[in-house]
mmCIF file of C-alpha atoms and ligand atoms in Angstrom:
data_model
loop_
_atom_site.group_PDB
_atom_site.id
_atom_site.type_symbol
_atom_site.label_atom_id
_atom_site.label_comp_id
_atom_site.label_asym_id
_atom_site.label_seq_id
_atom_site.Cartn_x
_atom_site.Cartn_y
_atom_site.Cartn_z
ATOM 1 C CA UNK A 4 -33.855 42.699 -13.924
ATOM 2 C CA UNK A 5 -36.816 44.100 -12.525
ATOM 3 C CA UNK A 6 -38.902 42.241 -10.093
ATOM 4 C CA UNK A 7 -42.675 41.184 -10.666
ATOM 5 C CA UNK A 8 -44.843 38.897 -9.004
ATOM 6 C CA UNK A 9 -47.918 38.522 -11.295
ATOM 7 C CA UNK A 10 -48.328 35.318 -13.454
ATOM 8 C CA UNK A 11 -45.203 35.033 -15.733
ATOM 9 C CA UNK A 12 -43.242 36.885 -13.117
ATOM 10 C CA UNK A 13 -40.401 38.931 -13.885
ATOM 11 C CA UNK A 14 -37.401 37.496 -11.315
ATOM 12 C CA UNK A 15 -34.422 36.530 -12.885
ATOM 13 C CA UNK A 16 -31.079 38.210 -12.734
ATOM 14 C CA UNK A 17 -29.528 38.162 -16.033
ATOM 15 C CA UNK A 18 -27.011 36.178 -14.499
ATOM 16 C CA UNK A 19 -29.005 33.603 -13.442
ATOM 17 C CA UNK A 20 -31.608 33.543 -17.384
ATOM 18 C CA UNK A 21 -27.790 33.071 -19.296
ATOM 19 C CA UNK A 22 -27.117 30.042 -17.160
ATOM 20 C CA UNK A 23 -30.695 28.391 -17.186
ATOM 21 C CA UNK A 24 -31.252 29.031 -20.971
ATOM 22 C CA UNK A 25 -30.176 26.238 -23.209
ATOM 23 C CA UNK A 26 -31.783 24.467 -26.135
ATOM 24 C CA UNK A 27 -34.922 22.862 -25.246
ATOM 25 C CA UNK A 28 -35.597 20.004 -27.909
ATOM 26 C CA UNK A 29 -38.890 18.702 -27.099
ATOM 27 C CA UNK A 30 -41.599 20.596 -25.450
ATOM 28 C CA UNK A 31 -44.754 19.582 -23.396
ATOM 29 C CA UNK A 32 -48.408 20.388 -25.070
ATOM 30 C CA UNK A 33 -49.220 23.183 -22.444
ATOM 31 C CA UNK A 34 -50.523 26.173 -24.531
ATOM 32 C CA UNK A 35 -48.334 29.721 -24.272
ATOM 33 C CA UNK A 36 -50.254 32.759 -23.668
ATOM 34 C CA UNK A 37 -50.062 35.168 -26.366
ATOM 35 C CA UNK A 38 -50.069 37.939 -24.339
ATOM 36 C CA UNK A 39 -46.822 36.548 -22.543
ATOM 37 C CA UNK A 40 -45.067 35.886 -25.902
ATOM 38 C CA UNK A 41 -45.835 39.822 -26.975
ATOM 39 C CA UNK A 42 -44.568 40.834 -23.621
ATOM 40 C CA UNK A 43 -41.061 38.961 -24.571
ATOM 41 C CA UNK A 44 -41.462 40.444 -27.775
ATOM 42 C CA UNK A 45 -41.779 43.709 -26.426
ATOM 43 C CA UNK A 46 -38.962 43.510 -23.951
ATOM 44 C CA UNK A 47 -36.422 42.018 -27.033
ATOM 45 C CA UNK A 48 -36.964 44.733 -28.837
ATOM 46 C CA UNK A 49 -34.967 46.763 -26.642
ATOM 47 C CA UNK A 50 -31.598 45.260 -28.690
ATOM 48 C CA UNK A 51 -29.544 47.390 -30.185
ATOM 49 C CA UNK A 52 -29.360 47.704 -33.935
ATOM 50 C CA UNK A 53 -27.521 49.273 -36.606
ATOM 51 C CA UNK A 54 -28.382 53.206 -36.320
ATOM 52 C CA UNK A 55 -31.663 52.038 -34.455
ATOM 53 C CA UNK A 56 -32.488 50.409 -38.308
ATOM 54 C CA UNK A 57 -34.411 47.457 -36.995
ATOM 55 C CA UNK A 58 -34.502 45.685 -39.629
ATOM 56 C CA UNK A 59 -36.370 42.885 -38.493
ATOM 57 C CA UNK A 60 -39.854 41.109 -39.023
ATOM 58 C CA UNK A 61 -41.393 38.205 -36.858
ATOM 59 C CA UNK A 62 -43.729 36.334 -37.325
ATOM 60 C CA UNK A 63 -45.627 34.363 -35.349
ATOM 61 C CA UNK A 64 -47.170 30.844 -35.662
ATOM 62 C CA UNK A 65 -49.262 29.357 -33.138
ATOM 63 C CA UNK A 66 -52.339 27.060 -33.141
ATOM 64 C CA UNK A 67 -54.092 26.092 -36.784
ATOM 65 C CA UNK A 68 -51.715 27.672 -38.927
ATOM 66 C CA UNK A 69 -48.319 25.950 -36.649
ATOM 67 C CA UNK A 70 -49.910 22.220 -36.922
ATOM 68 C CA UNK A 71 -50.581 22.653 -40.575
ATOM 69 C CA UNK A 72 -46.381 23.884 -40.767
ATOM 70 C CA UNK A 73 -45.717 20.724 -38.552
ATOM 71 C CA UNK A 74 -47.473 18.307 -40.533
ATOM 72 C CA UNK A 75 -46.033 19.945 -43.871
ATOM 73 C CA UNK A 76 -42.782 19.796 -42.067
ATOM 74 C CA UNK A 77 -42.643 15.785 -40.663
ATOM 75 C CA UNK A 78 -43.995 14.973 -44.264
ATOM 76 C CA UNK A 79 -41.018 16.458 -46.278
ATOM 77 C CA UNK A 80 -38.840 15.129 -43.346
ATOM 78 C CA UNK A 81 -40.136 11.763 -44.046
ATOM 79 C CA UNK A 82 -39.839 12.232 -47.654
ATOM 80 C CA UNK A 83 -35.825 12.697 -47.108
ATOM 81 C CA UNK A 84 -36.726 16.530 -48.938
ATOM 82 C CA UNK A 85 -33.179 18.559 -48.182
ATOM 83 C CA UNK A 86 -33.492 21.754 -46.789
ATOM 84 C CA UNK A 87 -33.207 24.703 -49.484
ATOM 85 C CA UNK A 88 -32.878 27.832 -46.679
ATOM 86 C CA UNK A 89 -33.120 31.314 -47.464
ATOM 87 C CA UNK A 90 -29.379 31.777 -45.710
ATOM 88 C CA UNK A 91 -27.126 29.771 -47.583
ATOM 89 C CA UNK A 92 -26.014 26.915 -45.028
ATOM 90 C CA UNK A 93 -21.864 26.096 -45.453
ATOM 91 C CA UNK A 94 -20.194 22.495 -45.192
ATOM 92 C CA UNK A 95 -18.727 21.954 -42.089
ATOM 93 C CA UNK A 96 -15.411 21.830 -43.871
ATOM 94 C CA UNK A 97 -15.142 25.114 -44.569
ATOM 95 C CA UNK A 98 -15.440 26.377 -40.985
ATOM 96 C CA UNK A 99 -12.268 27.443 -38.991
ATOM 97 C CA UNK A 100 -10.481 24.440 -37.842
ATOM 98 C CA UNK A 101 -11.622 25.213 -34.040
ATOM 99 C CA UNK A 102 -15.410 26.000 -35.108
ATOM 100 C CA UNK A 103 -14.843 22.518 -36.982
ATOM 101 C CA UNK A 104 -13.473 20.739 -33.729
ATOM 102 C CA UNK A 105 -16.338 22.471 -31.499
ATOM 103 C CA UNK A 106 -18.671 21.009 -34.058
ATOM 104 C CA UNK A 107 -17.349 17.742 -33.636
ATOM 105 C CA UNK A 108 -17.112 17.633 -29.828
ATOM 106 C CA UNK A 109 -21.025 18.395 -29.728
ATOM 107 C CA UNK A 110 -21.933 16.136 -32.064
ATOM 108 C CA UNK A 111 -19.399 13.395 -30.915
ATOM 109 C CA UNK A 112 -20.943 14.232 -27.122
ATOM 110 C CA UNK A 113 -24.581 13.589 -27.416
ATOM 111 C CA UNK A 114 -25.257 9.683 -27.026
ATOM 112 C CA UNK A 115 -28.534 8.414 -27.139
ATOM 113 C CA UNK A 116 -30.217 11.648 -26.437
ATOM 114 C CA UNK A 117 -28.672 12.653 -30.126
ATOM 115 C CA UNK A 118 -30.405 9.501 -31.136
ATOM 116 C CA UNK A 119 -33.696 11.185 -30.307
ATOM 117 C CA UNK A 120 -33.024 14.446 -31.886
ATOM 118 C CA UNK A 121 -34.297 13.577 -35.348
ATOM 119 C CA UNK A 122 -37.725 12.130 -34.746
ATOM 120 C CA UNK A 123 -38.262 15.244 -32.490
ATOM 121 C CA UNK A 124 -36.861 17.507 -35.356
ATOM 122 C CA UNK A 125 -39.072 16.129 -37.377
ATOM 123 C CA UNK A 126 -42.183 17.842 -35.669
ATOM 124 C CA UNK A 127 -40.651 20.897 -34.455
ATOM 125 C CA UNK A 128 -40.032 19.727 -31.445
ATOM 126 C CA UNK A 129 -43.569 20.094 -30.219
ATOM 127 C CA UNK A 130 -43.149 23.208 -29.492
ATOM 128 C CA UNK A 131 -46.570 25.481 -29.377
ATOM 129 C CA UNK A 132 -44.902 28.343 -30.031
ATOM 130 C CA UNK A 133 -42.815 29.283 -33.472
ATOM 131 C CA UNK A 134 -41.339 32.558 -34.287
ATOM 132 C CA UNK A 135 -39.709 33.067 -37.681
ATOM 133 C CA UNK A 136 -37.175 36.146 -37.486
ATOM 134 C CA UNK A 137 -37.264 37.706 -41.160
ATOM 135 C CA UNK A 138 -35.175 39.998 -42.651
ATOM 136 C CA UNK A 139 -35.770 42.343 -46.347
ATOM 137 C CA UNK A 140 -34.395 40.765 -49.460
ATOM 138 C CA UNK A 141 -31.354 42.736 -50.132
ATOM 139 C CA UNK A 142 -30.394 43.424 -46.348
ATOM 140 C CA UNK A 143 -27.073 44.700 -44.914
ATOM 141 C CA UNK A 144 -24.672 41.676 -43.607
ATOM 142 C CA UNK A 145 -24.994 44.047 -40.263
ATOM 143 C CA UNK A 146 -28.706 43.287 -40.212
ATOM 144 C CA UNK A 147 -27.756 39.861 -39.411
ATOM 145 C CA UNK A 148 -25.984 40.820 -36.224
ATOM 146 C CA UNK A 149 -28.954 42.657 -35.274
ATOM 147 C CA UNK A 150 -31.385 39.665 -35.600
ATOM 148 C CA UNK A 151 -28.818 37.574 -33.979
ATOM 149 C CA UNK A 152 -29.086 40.166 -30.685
ATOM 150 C CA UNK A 153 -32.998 40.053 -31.038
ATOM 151 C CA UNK A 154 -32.513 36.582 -31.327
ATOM 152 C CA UNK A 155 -30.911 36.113 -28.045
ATOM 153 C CA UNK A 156 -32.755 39.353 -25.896
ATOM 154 C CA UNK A 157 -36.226 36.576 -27.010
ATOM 155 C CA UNK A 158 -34.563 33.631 -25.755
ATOM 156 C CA UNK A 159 -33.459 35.302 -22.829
ATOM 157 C CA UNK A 160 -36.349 37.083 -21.923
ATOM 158 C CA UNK A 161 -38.454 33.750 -22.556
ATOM 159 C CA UNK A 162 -36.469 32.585 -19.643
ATOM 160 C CA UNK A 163 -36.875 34.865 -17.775
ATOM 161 C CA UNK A 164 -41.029 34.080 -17.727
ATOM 162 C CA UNK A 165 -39.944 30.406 -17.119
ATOM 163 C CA UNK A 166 -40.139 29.356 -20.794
ATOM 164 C CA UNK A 167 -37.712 27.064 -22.680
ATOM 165 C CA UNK A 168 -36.642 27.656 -25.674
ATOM 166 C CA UNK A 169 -35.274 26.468 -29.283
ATOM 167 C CA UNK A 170 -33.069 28.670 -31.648
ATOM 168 C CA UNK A 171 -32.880 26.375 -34.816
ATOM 169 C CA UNK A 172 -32.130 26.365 -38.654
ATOM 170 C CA UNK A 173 -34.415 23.042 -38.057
ATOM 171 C CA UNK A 174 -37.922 25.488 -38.339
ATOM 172 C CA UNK A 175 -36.715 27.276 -41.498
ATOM 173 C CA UNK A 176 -35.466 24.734 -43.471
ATOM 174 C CA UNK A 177 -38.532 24.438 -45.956
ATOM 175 C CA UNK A 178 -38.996 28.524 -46.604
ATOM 176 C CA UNK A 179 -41.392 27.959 -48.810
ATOM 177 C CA UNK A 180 -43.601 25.963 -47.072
ATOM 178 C CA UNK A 181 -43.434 28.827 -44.554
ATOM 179 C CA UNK A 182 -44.095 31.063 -47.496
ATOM 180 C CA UNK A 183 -47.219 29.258 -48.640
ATOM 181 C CA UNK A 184 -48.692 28.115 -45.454
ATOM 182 C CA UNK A 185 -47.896 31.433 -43.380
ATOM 183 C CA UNK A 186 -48.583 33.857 -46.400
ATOM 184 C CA UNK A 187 -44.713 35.280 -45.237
ATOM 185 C CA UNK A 188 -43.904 37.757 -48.092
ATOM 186 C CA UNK A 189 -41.875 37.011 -51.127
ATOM 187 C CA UNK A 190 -39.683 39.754 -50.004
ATOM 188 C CA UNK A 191 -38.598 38.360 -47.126
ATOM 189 C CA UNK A 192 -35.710 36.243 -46.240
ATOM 190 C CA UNK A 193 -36.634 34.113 -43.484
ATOM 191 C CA UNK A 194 -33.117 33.557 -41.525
ATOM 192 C CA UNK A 195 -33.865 31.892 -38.454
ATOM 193 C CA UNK A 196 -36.710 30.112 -36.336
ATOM 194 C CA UNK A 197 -36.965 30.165 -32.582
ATOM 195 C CA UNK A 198 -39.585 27.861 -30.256
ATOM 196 C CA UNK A 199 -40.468 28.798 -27.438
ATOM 197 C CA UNK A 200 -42.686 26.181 -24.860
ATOM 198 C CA UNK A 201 -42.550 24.703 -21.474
ATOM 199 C CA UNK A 202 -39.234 22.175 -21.339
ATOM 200 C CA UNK A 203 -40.782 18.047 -21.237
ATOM 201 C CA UNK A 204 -38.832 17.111 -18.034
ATOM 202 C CA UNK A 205 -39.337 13.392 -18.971
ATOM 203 C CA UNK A 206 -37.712 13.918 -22.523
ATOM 204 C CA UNK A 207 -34.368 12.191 -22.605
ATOM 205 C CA UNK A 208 -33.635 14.777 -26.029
ATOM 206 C CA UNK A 209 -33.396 17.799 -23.163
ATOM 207 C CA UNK A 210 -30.586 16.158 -21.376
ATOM 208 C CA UNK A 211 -28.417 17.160 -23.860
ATOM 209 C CA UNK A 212 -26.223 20.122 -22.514
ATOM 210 C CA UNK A 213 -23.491 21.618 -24.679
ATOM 211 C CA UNK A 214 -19.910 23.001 -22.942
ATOM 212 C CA UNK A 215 -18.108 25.965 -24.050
ATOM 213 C CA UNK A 216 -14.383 26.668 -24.457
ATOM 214 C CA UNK A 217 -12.219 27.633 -21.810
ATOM 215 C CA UNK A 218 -12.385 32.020 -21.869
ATOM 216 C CA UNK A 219 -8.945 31.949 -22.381
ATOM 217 C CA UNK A 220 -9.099 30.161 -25.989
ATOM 218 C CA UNK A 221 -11.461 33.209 -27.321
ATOM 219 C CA UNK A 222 -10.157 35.815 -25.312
ATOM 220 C CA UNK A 223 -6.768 37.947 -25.860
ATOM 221 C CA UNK A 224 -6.309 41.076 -23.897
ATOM 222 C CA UNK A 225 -4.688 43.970 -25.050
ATOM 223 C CA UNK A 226 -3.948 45.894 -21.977
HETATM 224 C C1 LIG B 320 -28.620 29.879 -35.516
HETATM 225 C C2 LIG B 320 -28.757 28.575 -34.767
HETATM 226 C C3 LIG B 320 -29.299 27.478 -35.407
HETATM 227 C C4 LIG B 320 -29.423 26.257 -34.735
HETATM 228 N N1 LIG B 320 -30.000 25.192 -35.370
HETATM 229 C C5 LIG B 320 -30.158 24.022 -34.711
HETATM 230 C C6 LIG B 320 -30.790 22.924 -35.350
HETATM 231 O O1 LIG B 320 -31.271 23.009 -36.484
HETATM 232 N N2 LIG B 320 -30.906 21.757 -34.659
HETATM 233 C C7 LIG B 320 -30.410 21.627 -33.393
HETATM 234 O O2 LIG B 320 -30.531 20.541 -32.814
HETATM 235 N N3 LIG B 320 -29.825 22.660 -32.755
HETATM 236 C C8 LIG B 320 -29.701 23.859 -33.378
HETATM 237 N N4 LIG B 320 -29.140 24.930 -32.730
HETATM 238 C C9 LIG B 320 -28.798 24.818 -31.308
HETATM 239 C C10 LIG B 320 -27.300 24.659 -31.069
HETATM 240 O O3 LIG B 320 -26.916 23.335 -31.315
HETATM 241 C C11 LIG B 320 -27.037 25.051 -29.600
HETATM 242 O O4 LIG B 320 -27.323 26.418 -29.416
HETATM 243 C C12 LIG B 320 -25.598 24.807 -29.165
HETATM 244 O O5 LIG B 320 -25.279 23.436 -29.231
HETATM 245 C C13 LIG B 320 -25.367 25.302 -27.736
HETATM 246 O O6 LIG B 320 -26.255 24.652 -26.860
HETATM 247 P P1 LIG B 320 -27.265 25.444 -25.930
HETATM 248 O O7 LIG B 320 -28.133 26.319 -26.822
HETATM 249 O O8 LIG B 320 -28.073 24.368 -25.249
HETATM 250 O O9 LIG B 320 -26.463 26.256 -24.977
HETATM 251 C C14 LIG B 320 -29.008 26.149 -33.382
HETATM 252 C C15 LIG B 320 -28.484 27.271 -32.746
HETATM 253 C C16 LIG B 320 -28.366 28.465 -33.412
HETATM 254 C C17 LIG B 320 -27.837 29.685 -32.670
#
């Protein structure tokens, strides 16, 4: 990656922003700089897409409008409201038996920081930052790949400026909350939410790290 030493340098290898990312579940209160958010913006747009379609909208809640989502949010969290997403969300029994047992590892693995998870849920984990990825009603399934790699090119570049970050189904669960209180069009499908924020260090929520599968269970070579 290219080297920069002004404030929210530019010095990561992409080695090194794949290892340090990983879900950040409670953030401090420290304010992000817009102008640092559009820069990650502007560098995750470089992800490929379906014949360059881009099919993507973000927006972007910070300040007023976010604490107004967050309080809308903890009070149907407290009123036990189920999530109605945009993306249809499938039982866990329907997954592949591995993606079932991976499931079940993670959530079998977290201890008391998974006890934490819900109250911290519950407000969006703090975080000052929300970006709602948005596709057209009526989109390609290939679209979804393509937010998935913008996705990850935010997350990563986020890291990159020394900012944590959150990819959950946690900040779209309400849609049309989002719809009401963020004027997000009718015609949009709001697939997935992603915080971004400076990591609470004190937070016992952020110790929780997730493995992955040995290479050799995903990978088979055809040489
Ligand atoms: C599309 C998507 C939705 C997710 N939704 C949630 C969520 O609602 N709540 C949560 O605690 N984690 C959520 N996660 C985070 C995953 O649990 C996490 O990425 C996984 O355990 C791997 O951990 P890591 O991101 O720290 O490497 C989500 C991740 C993705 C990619």
């Amino acid at each position: 990656m290219r080297k920069s030493n002004h404030e929210g340098a530019i010095n990561l290898t992409i080695e090194q922003a794949l290892h340090q990312r990983h879900s950040v579940r409670q953030f401090t209160d420290q304010p992000v700089p817009l102008a640092t958010v559009r820069e990650i913006l502007a560098a995750a747009q470089l992800a490929p897409s379906w014949v360059n379609s881009q099919p993507y909208q973000i927006h972007l809640a910070m300040g007023a409008p976010l604490e107004r989502v967050r309080q809308q949010q903890a009070a149907q969290e407290a009123a036990g409201t189920p999530g109605t997403p945009d993306l249809p969300v499938m039982s866990r029994h329907d997954w592949s038996p591995q993606a079932q047992r991976n499931m079940a590892d993670w959530s079998a693995g977290l201890g008391d920081a998974g006890k934490a998870m819900g109250a911290t849920a519950a407000q969006l984990y703090h975080a000052p930052v929300v970006l709602y990825l948005t596709l057209p009603k009526g989109y390609s399934n290939w679209s979804l790949y393509d937010l998935g790699a913008l996705g990850n090119s935010i997350v990563l570049a986020a890291t990159d400026r020394g900012l944590a970050s959150m990819t959950a189904y946690q900040f779209i669960k309400y849609p049309q909350m989002l719809r009401r209180e963020l004027a997000i069009p009718a015609d949009e499908d709001i697939i997935v939410g992603i915080g971004l924020g400076y990591r609470d260090d004190q937070a016992l929520v952020n110790t929780i790290r997730a493995t992955r599968m040995p290479l050799d269970k995903i990978l088979t070579v055809h040489d």
